[in-house]
Tab-separated table of C-alpha atoms in Angstrom:
chain	number	residue	atom	x	y	z
X	1	MET	CA	42.796	81.393	58.634
X	2	TYR	CA	41.939	77.711	58.752
X	3	THR	CA	40.343	77.319	55.353
X	4	ASN	CA	42.253	74.113	54.638
X	5	HIS	CA	40.650	72.318	57.537
X	6	VAL	CA	37.684	70.017	57.804
X	7	ILE	CA	34.655	72.062	58.817
X	8	VAL	CA	32.622	70.473	61.585
X	9	PRO	CA	30.492	71.979	64.342
X	10	ASN	CA	32.683	73.792	66.837
X	11	ILE	CA	32.732	72.582	70.404
X	12	VAL	CA	33.578	75.836	72.080
X	13	SER	CA	35.044	76.104	75.539
X	14	LEU	CA	32.689	75.823	78.436
X	15	THR	CA	31.667	79.422	78.916
X	16	PRO	CA	27.898	79.882	79.342
X	17	THR	CA	27.792	82.764	76.852
X	18	LEU	CA	29.242	80.639	74.073
X	19	PHE	CA	26.882	78.185	72.473
X	20	LEU	CA	27.043	75.862	69.502
X	21	THR	CA	25.426	77.854	66.686
X	22	SER	CA	24.510	77.390	63.041
X	23	MET	CA	24.604	73.605	63.350
X	24	GLU	CA	22.577	73.089	60.207
X	25	THR	CA	24.784	75.450	58.191
X	26	GLU	CA	27.984	73.739	59.242
X	27	LEU	CA	26.615	70.251	58.681
X	28	ALA	CA	25.814	71.281	55.126
X	29	MET	CA	29.555	71.481	54.565
X	30	ILE	CA	30.209	67.795	55.298
X	31	PRO	CA	31.894	66.419	52.165
X	32	SER	CA	30.873	63.348	50.232
X	33	THR	CA	33.010	60.332	50.987
X	34	SER	CA	35.413	59.244	48.276
X	35	THR	CA	36.340	55.616	48.593
X	36	ASP	CA	38.582	55.020	45.602
X	37	PRO	CA	42.320	54.901	46.476
X	38	GLN	CA	42.313	58.567	47.513
X	39	ILE	CA	40.900	60.666	50.310
X	40	PRO	CA	39.033	63.862	49.414
X	41	CYS	CA	40.179	67.250	50.532
X	42	PHE	CA	37.432	69.183	52.244
X	43	VAL	CA	36.475	72.497	50.647
X	44	PRO	CA	35.140	75.143	53.047
X	45	LYS	CA	31.741	76.625	52.309
X	46	GLU	CA	33.140	80.141	51.990
X	47	GLU	CA	34.848	79.209	48.698
X	48	PRO	CA	31.864	78.579	46.350
X	49	ILE	CA	33.953	77.472	43.418
X	50	LEU	CA	32.004	74.411	42.366
X	51	ASP	CA	28.808	76.387	41.808
X	52	SER	CA	30.348	79.219	39.805
X	53	GLN	CA	27.988	80.847	37.342
X	54	PRO	CA	28.968	81.162	33.664
X	55	ASN	CA	31.312	84.016	32.799
X	56	THR	CA	32.319	84.660	36.412
X	57	PRO	CA	36.089	84.978	36.991
X	58	SER	CA	36.368	81.600	38.694
X	59	GLN	CA	34.444	79.925	35.865
X	60	LEU	CA	36.701	81.517	33.261
X	61	LEU	CA	39.775	80.481	35.228
X	62	ARG	CA	38.943	76.776	35.025
X	63	LYS	CA	36.236	74.500	33.682
X	64	VAL	CA	35.355	71.516	35.813
X	65	PRO	CA	34.323	68.404	33.845
X	66	ALA	CA	30.924	66.975	34.679
X	67	CYS	CA	30.503	63.672	36.475
X	68	SER	CA	29.739	61.001	33.869
X	69	ILE	CA	27.083	59.496	36.118
X	70	CYS	CA	25.064	62.316	37.701
X	71	GLY	CA	26.348	65.477	36.015
X	72	ALA	CA	27.742	67.106	39.151
X	73	ASP	CA	31.226	68.622	39.108
X	74	SER	CA	33.850	65.913	38.729
X	75	THR	CA	36.656	65.625	41.273
X	76	GLY	CA	38.873	63.759	38.819
X	77	ILE	CA	39.215	60.419	37.057
X	78	HIS	CA	37.769	57.644	39.195
X	79	PHE	CA	37.907	54.032	37.992
X	80	GLY	CA	38.486	55.227	34.437
X	81	VAL	CA	35.928	58.029	34.012
X	82	ASP	CA	35.289	61.570	35.195
X	83	ALA	CA	33.183	61.260	38.342
X	84	CYS	CA	32.242	63.119	41.486
X	85	ALA	CA	33.354	61.866	44.899
X	86	ALA	CA	29.867	60.622	45.783
X	87	CYS	CA	29.422	58.488	42.662
X	88	SER	CA	32.936	57.048	42.881
X	89	ALA	CA	32.317	56.156	46.532
X	90	PHE	CA	28.997	54.538	45.621
X	91	PHE	CA	30.613	52.490	42.835
X	92	ARG	CA	33.427	51.263	45.049
X	93	ARG	CA	31.123	50.286	47.925
X	94	THR	CA	28.868	48.391	45.549
X	95	VAL	CA	31.763	46.432	44.038
X	96	VAL	CA	33.626	45.724	47.292
X	97	LEU	CA	30.507	44.653	49.167
X	98	ASN	CA	29.178	42.780	46.112
X	99	LYS	CA	25.786	44.431	46.421
X	100	VAL	CA	22.914	43.670	44.056
X	101	TYR	CA	20.213	46.291	43.533
X	102	ILE	CA	16.774	45.926	41.960
X	103	CYS	CA	14.915	48.829	40.396
X	104	SER	CA	11.206	48.941	41.175
X	105	ARG	CA	10.437	51.268	38.250
X	106	GLY	CA	11.618	49.385	35.203
X	107	GLY	CA	15.264	50.461	35.172
X	108	ALA	CA	14.753	53.928	33.723
X	109	CYS	CA	15.145	56.206	36.757
X	110	PRO	CA	16.774	59.630	36.223
X	111	ILE	CA	20.271	59.843	37.694
X	112	SER	CA	20.993	63.525	38.057
X	113	LYS	CA	22.438	65.819	40.687
X	114	ASP	CA	19.173	67.793	40.425
X	115	ALA	CA	16.891	64.773	40.861
X	116	ASN	CA	14.591	64.935	43.854
X	117	GLY	CA	14.939	62.330	46.597
X	118	GLN	CA	17.438	59.480	46.824
X	119	LYS	CA	18.893	58.168	43.586
X	120	CYS	CA	17.802	54.674	42.542
X	121	ARG	CA	20.809	52.507	43.378
X	122	ALA	CA	20.150	49.972	40.628
X	123	CYS	CA	19.958	52.642	37.932
X	124	ARG	CA	22.869	54.555	39.417
X	125	PHE	CA	25.123	51.502	39.310
X	126	LYS	CA	23.918	50.716	35.786
X	127	GLN	CA	24.872	54.262	34.769
X	128	CYS	CA	28.298	53.787	36.374
X	129	GLU	CA	28.889	50.693	34.237
X	130	THR	CA	27.455	52.315	31.097
X	131	SER	CA	29.762	55.298	31.588
X	132	GLY	CA	32.763	52.978	31.629
X	133	MET	CA	33.681	52.591	35.302
X	134	ASP	CA	36.062	49.654	35.635
X	135	LYS	CA	35.302	47.115	38.373
X	136	THR	CA	38.823	45.712	38.156
X	137	ALA	CA	40.221	49.090	39.233
X	138	VAL	CA	38.610	48.754	42.665
X	139	GLN	CA	41.123	47.758	45.333
X	140	HIS	CA	39.428	44.891	47.150
X	141	ARG	CA	42.281	44.599	49.603
X	142	ARG	CA	41.142	47.799	51.268
X	143	ASP	CA	38.806	47.068	54.172
X	144	ALA	CA	35.340	48.344	53.313
X	145	ILE	CA	34.611	49.216	56.924
X	146	GLY	CA	38.023	49.255	58.578
X	147	LYS	CA	41.301	51.109	58.420
X	148	TYR	CA	43.259	53.145	55.909
X	149	SER	CA	45.639	51.233	53.696
X	150	ALA	CA	49.234	52.388	53.716
X	151	GLY	CA	48.906	53.796	50.213
X	152	VAL	CA	46.022	56.138	50.907
X	153	LYS	CA	46.708	59.682	49.726
X	154	ARG	CA	44.787	62.921	49.907
X	155	GLU	CA	42.766	63.738	46.797
X	156	CYS	CA	43.256	67.189	45.281
X	157	SER	CA	40.230	69.396	45.730
X	158	PRO	CA	38.861	71.722	43.030
X	159	ILE	CA	40.257	74.685	44.919
X	160	ASP	CA	43.774	73.496	44.071
X	161	MET	CA	42.960	73.679	40.347
X	162	LYS	CA	42.825	77.468	40.527
X	163	THR	CA	46.546	77.602	41.205
X	164	SER	CA	47.664	74.523	39.300
X	165	ALA	CA	50.318	76.542	37.492
X	166	SER	CA	52.229	77.066	40.718
X	167	PRO	CA	53.727	74.264	42.824
X	168	ALA	CA	51.262	72.945	45.376
X	169	SER	CA	52.319	73.255	48.983
X	170	PRO	CA	52.229	70.001	50.918
X	171	SER	CA	49.073	69.409	52.921
X	172	PRO	CA	49.303	68.412	56.572
X	173	VAL	CA	48.285	64.823	55.889
X	174	GLN	CA	48.598	61.859	58.153
X	175	SER	CA	51.935	60.109	57.936
X	176	GLN	CA	52.333	56.381	58.275
X	177	SER	CA	54.407	56.837	61.436
X	178	GLU	CA	51.774	59.096	63.015
X	179	GLY	CA	48.979	56.583	62.598
X	180	SER	CA	45.265	56.804	63.137
X	181	VAL	CA	43.980	59.257	65.740
X	182	LEU	CA	40.846	57.181	66.273
X	183	GLU	CA	42.824	53.975	66.811
X	184	ASP	CA	44.918	55.729	69.457
X	185	LEU	CA	41.758	56.997	71.173
X	186	LEU	CA	40.328	53.465	71.174
X	187	GLU	CA	43.526	52.089	72.680
X	188	LYS	CA	43.614	54.745	75.410
X	189	HIS	CA	39.937	54.177	76.186
X	190	ASN	CA	40.611	50.463	76.602
X	191	CYS	CA	43.390	51.267	79.088
X	192	LEU	CA	41.049	53.667	80.874
X	193	MET	CA	38.415	50.951	81.267
X	194	LYS	CA	40.980	48.583	82.815
X	195	LYS	CA	41.999	51.236	85.337
X	196	ARG	CA	38.363	51.933	86.183
X	197	LYS	CA	37.877	48.264	86.923
X	198	ILE	CA	40.825	48.325	89.316
X	199	PHE	CA	39.629	51.456	91.127
X	200	TYR	CA	35.892	50.826	91.199
X	201	SER	CA	35.453	47.063	91.534
X	202	ASN	CA	33.739	46.204	94.821
X	203	LYS	CA	34.242	42.460	94.510
X	204	GLY	CA	37.137	40.165	95.343
X	205	CYS	CA	40.582	40.004	93.759
X	206	GLU	CA	39.545	37.439	91.168
X	207	GLU	CA	37.152	39.943	89.601
X	208	LEU	CA	40.092	42.188	88.653
X	209	PHE	CA	41.497	39.559	86.307
X	210	HIS	CA	38.316	38.636	84.466
X	211	GLU	CA	37.611	40.121	81.063
X	212	GLY	CA	34.617	42.382	80.627
X	213	ASP	CA	33.182	45.578	82.045
X	214	LEU	CA	32.307	46.435	85.598
X	215	ASP	CA	28.877	45.394	86.778
X	216	ILE	CA	26.197	48.073	86.987
X	217	VAL	CA	25.338	48.643	90.663
X	218	GLU	CA	22.958	50.978	92.460
X	219	LEU	CA	24.121	53.967	94.477
X	220	THR	CA	24.675	52.998	98.125
X	221	ASN	CA	27.320	55.485	99.278
X	222	TYR	CA	27.055	59.086	98.066
X	223	GLU	CA	30.387	60.211	99.491
X	224	GLU	CA	32.335	57.367	97.880
X	225	CYS	CA	30.545	57.867	94.553
X	226	MET	CA	31.386	61.583	94.463
X	227	TYR	CA	34.985	60.832	95.401
X	228	GLN	CA	35.233	58.511	92.406
X	229	LEU	CA	33.548	60.959	90.030
X	230	TRP	CA	35.361	64.139	91.057
X	231	ARG	CA	38.695	62.909	92.431
X	232	ILE	CA	39.539	59.768	90.461
X	233	GLU	CA	37.772	60.367	87.130
X	234	PRO	CA	39.431	63.749	86.368
X	235	ARG	CA	42.836	62.204	87.028
X	236	LEU	CA	42.066	59.275	84.744
X	237	ALA	CA	40.977	61.801	82.122
X	238	ALA	CA	44.243	63.692	82.622
X	239	GLU	CA	46.190	60.489	81.975
X	240	PHE	CA	44.022	59.865	78.890
X	241	VAL	CA	45.088	63.280	77.548
X	242	ALA	CA	48.724	63.092	78.662
X	243	GLU	CA	49.370	59.727	76.992
X	244	ASN	CA	47.739	60.572	73.669
X	245	LYS	CA	50.669	60.272	71.281
X	246	HIS	CA	49.267	62.929	68.951
X	247	LEU	CA	49.408	65.512	71.755
X	248	LEU	CA	52.914	64.741	73.025
X	249	LYS	CA	54.398	67.896	71.468
X	250	ILE	CA	51.700	70.198	72.838
X	251	ASP	CA	52.940	72.596	75.526
X	252	PRO	CA	51.772	71.548	79.031
X	253	LYS	CA	49.952	74.864	79.578
X	254	GLU	CA	48.037	74.425	76.341
X	255	LYS	CA	47.352	70.788	77.146
X	256	ALA	CA	45.862	71.825	80.494
X	257	LYS	CA	43.451	74.145	78.658
X	258	LEU	CA	42.339	71.276	76.437
X	259	PHE	CA	41.929	69.074	79.502
X	260	ARG	CA	39.730	71.550	81.419
X	261	ASN	CA	37.408	71.760	78.446
X	262	PHE	CA	37.484	68.024	77.775
X	263	VAL	CA	36.823	66.579	81.212
X	264	ILE	CA	33.239	67.889	81.448
X	265	LEU	CA	32.358	67.401	77.777
X	266	ARG	CA	33.601	63.813	77.912
X	267	GLN	CA	31.295	63.150	80.850
X	268	ALA	CA	28.433	64.755	78.906
X	269	VAL	CA	29.045	62.222	76.120
X	270	GLU	CA	29.790	59.105	78.152
X	271	GLU	CA	27.097	59.193	80.850
X	272	PRO	CA	24.156	59.484	78.408
X	273	TYR	CA	25.760	56.724	76.316
X	274	LEU	CA	26.079	54.391	79.314
X	275	THR	CA	22.536	55.254	80.370
X	276	TRP	CA	21.227	54.147	76.976
X	277	LYS	CA	23.592	51.180	76.521
X	278	PHE	CA	22.696	49.554	79.848
X	279	GLY	CA	18.947	50.105	79.658
X	280	GLY	CA	18.708	53.245	81.748
X	281	LEU	CA	16.242	54.881	79.379
X	282	ASP	CA	13.658	52.174	80.029
X	283	LYS	CA	14.407	51.727	83.729
X	284	GLY	CA	14.766	55.385	84.663
X	285	TRP	CA	18.418	54.944	85.676
X	286	TRP	CA	21.132	57.556	85.259
X	287	ILE	CA	24.396	55.616	84.882
X	288	MET	CA	27.756	57.183	85.703
X	289	PRO	CA	31.306	56.312	84.494
X	290	ASN	CA	31.999	54.338	87.683
X	291	ARG	CA	29.048	52.109	86.655
X	292	ILE	CA	26.898	53.295	89.559
X	293	TYR	CA	23.324	54.202	88.747
X	294	PHE	CA	20.858	56.595	90.354
X	295	ASP	CA	17.215	55.497	90.153
X	296	ILE	CA	15.400	58.660	89.080
X	297	ASN	CA	11.947	57.150	89.523
X	298	GLN	CA	12.613	56.334	93.169
X	299	GLY	CA	15.010	59.097	94.098
X	300	GLU	CA	13.360	59.877	97.424
X	301	LYS	CA	14.505	56.559	98.896
X	302	TYR	CA	18.133	57.745	98.854
X	303	TRP	CA	17.181	60.471	101.342
X	304	LYS	CA	14.934	58.269	103.473
X	305	THR	CA	17.706	55.689	103.896
X	306	GLY	CA	20.333	58.332	104.671
X	307	ILE	CA	22.470	57.620	101.594
X	308	MET	CA	22.329	61.268	100.517
X	309	ASN	CA	22.853	62.851	103.946
X	310	GLN	CA	26.290	64.130	102.932
X	311	LEU	CA	24.796	66.113	100.045
X	312	LYS	CA	23.345	68.722	102.451
X	313	LEU	CA	20.348	69.224	100.145
X	314	THR	CA	16.768	68.052	100.411
X	315	HIS	CA	15.330	65.673	97.866
X	316	GLU	CA	13.333	68.485	96.256
X	317	GLN	CA	16.389	70.750	96.025
X	318	ALA	CA	18.513	68.007	94.481
X	319	LYS	CA	15.704	67.083	92.127
X	320	GLY	CA	15.550	70.637	90.801
X	321	LEU	CA	19.313	71.015	90.448
X	322	PHE	CA	20.680	67.645	89.372
X	323	VAL	CA	17.907	65.206	88.504
X	324	SER	CA	16.333	67.638	86.037
X	325	SER	CA	19.609	67.819	84.087
X	326	PHE	CA	19.847	64.003	84.065
X	327	MET	CA	16.337	63.705	82.662
X	328	SER	CA	17.004	66.375	80.037
X	329	ALA	CA	20.158	64.584	78.859
X	330	MET	CA	18.254	61.291	78.670
X	331	LYS	CA	15.545	62.863	76.511
X	332	THR	CA	18.068	64.430	74.149
X	333	ILE	CA	21.516	62.810	74.055
X	334	SER	CA	20.600	59.280	75.160
X	335	THR	CA	17.577	59.194	72.869
X	336	GLN	CA	19.637	60.417	69.895
X	337	MET	CA	22.186	57.688	70.592
X	338	LYS	CA	19.434	55.090	70.860
X	339	ASN	CA	17.886	56.168	67.555
X	340	LEU	CA	21.279	55.841	65.857
X	341	ASN	CA	22.087	52.592	67.666
X	342	LEU	CA	25.418	54.245	68.440
X	343	HIS	CA	28.297	51.838	68.941
X	344	GLU	CA	31.215	52.342	71.295
X	345	LYS	CA	33.678	53.425	68.607
X	346	GLU	CA	31.379	56.297	67.681
X	347	MET	CA	31.043	57.318	71.324
X	348	ILE	CA	34.828	57.382	71.656
X	349	ALA	CA	35.067	59.369	68.412
X	350	LEU	CA	32.684	61.950	69.907
X	351	CYS	CA	34.909	62.155	72.981
X	352	GLY	CA	37.876	62.672	70.670
X	353	LEU	CA	36.146	65.583	68.950
X	354	THR	CA	35.518	67.233	72.321
X	355	LEU	CA	39.196	66.815	73.208
X	356	LEU	CA	40.546	68.089	69.890
X	357	ASP	CA	38.762	71.425	70.085
X	358	PRO	CA	40.732	74.304	68.507
X	359	THR	CA	38.186	76.862	69.768
X	360	VAL	CA	39.115	76.401	73.439
X	361	ALA	CA	39.555	79.796	75.085
X	362	THR	CA	43.095	81.234	75.297
X	363	LEU	CA	44.804	78.520	73.209
X	364	ASN	CA	47.778	80.076	71.457
X	365	PRO	CA	47.730	80.225	67.615
X	366	LYS	CA	50.413	77.575	67.166
X	367	CYS	CA	48.520	75.111	69.349
X	368	LYS	CA	45.239	75.868	67.576
X	369	GLU	CA	46.818	75.088	64.217
X	370	GLU	CA	48.177	71.786	65.501
X	371	ILE	CA	44.833	70.805	67.041
X	372	TRP	CA	43.101	71.640	63.739
X	373	ARG	CA	45.565	69.343	61.966
X	374	ILE	CA	45.028	66.424	64.361
X	375	ARG	CA	41.265	66.974	64.305
X	376	ASP	CA	41.336	66.744	60.497
X	377	ILE	CA	42.913	63.303	60.772
X	378	LEU	CA	40.260	62.198	63.256
X	379	ILE	CA	37.482	63.350	60.904
X	380	LYS	CA	39.018	61.270	58.109
X	381	ASP	CA	39.265	58.307	60.477
X	382	ILE	CA	35.550	58.613	61.239
X	383	PHE	CA	34.722	58.798	57.523
X	384	ASN	CA	36.840	55.706	57.003
X	385	LEU	CA	34.889	53.984	59.782
X	386	TYR	CA	31.709	54.664	57.803
X	387	GLU	CA	33.148	53.578	54.452
X	388	GLY	CA	30.958	50.489	54.268
X	389	HIS	CA	27.870	52.296	55.517
X	390	GLU	CA	25.008	52.656	53.057
X	391	ASP	CA	24.888	56.438	53.529
X	392	PRO	CA	28.119	57.530	55.264
X	393	GLU	CA	27.546	61.265	54.809
X	394	LEU	CA	24.173	61.094	56.553
X	395	ARG	CA	25.573	58.942	59.367
X	396	MET	CA	28.389	61.440	59.911
X	397	ALA	CA	25.919	64.322	60.018
X	398	GLU	CA	23.721	62.510	62.534
X	399	LEU	CA	26.748	61.812	64.731
X	400	LEU	CA	27.783	65.461	64.716
X	401	MET	CA	24.261	66.597	65.526
X	402	ILE	CA	24.621	64.932	68.936
X	403	LEU	CA	27.312	67.447	69.862
X	404	GLY	CA	24.803	70.282	70.175
X	405	SER	CA	22.923	68.438	72.926
X	406	VAL	CA	26.232	67.447	74.532
X	407	LYS	CA	27.254	71.093	74.737
X	408	THR	CA	23.980	72.091	76.410
X	409	HIS	CA	24.239	69.307	78.995
X	410	ALA	CA	27.908	70.114	79.671
X	411	LEU	CA	27.045	73.723	80.465
X	412	LYS	CA	24.413	72.562	82.943
X	413	THR	CA	26.921	70.154	84.487
X	414	LEU	CA	29.397	73.009	84.893
X	415	GLU	CA	26.753	75.082	86.668
X	416	ASN	CA	26.099	72.182	89.041
X	417	MET	CA	29.831	71.831	89.680
X	418	HIS	CA	30.005	75.502	90.652
X	419	LEU	CA	27.203	74.922	93.161
X	420	ILE	CA	28.924	71.826	94.544
X	421	ASN	CA	32.170	73.772	94.920
X	422	THR	CA	30.620	76.965	96.312
X	423	PHE	CA	28.579	75.223	98.993
X	424	GLN	CA	31.312	72.642	99.661
X	425	LEU	CA	29.028	69.698	98.974
X	426	ILE	CA	32.126	67.542	98.488
X	427	ALA	CA	35.597	67.643	100.044
X	428	GLN	CA	37.675	70.477	98.628
X	429	ASP	CA	40.089	69.544	95.860
X	430	GLN	CA	42.361	71.869	93.882
X	431	MET	CA	41.882	70.021	90.594
X	432	PHE	CA	38.104	70.146	90.950
X	433	GLU	CA	38.283	73.912	91.595
X	434	ASP	CA	40.562	74.352	88.583
X	435	ILE	CA	38.108	72.481	86.346
X	436	CYS	CA	35.236	74.610	87.664
X	437	ARG	CA	37.219	77.753	86.927
X	438	GLY	CA	37.761	76.612	83.354
X	439	ASN	CA	39.741	78.597	80.785
X	440	LYS	CA	38.553	82.058	81.799
X	441	TYR	CA	42.040	83.401	82.393
X	442	ASN	CA	45.044	83.991	80.172
X	443	ASP	CA	48.391	82.608	81.247
X	444	THR	CA	49.509	86.058	82.423
X	445	ASP	CA	46.339	86.769	84.443
X	446	GLN	CA	46.286	86.541	88.202
X	447	ILE	CA	44.025	83.653	89.138
X	448	PRO	CA	42.106	84.475	92.319
């Protein structure tokens, strides 16, 4: 039904029986980045048109010219010659960034789609020039690492060539008035951080007007910390969702379903990121959105000093329930982020992908279609963010791989929330109970 959409790993709603599956298969469908003045359409894996064998119906229907550089299927004329999206992107990056490559093997490396390993950049660029690619056709005014220019258009995919005789239906592309989804997420996150500073700052008034983040402080009051995490944070997340301009037309009931799914997944992205960013991996600190950290290595002291008396659990019980999930997330999510040297924009992009999840349980078809459309724009924004990266496709794949670990940690967090709610380990709150309940019920069901 959604074959015109970008295919990325699904972030399904938080039901323990639903897990992120076939990650490797779906990542294989990440398209090459095209960085000439067009954006590539993304062809789903289930339409194997590009690899058609000779004499098959699809091959007889159309013949795709070969890329003049590597021999792969061309996606059109790029900078004056037939080229695939990957080679045209490589040529543009090289010209815009004024890169100079040196071949270590005498300048005679094979440049072929079937060649093993990474293509020699020096020989690949030489082949681009030999094939006739025109440097003057590259638009230098486009930011190599930044935003879309106003003239960016979607590039026709090979699938459209099958029906070229009939008028093409307009694709749901990003309009100039709609703007970048990622930029809106960044703006809303900035507003969120300012509100956190107002709510969580434990210093004097002057601190509220200084630039910069909250200081990282150690846990000293369990009850206050839990109030911030499970009373204030969900409401800040609700505002984050409500004020997203791309979701303004979404029905409130559908928006609430997105929110229930998002609030836990966002925490499963942000806490491991903060833990890595502020040195928690080395110090054994688990750092929360309110910038309070729990010292895992010396957890027993919180019970000896009475800080955790309100939890109604022993140190050993809490260690088995909560601390083990913190340590697991540090070993997986935080470590993945560290290895990628993940920057804040990428973290916010991950949060955006968890929000714009068309697989959330009980979403109506119209809402799903709209979320798919907005998610497509976000994926293009992320690709645009990586435009100046040496290997943008690989970076995108590595970013998406984090989502599998995020999903696992979010499910564990949801289990812990059920325990907190069942045994009344925090003051009762209707929103907290609603988040724990999740999207298990249809709109017409009686909620117990």
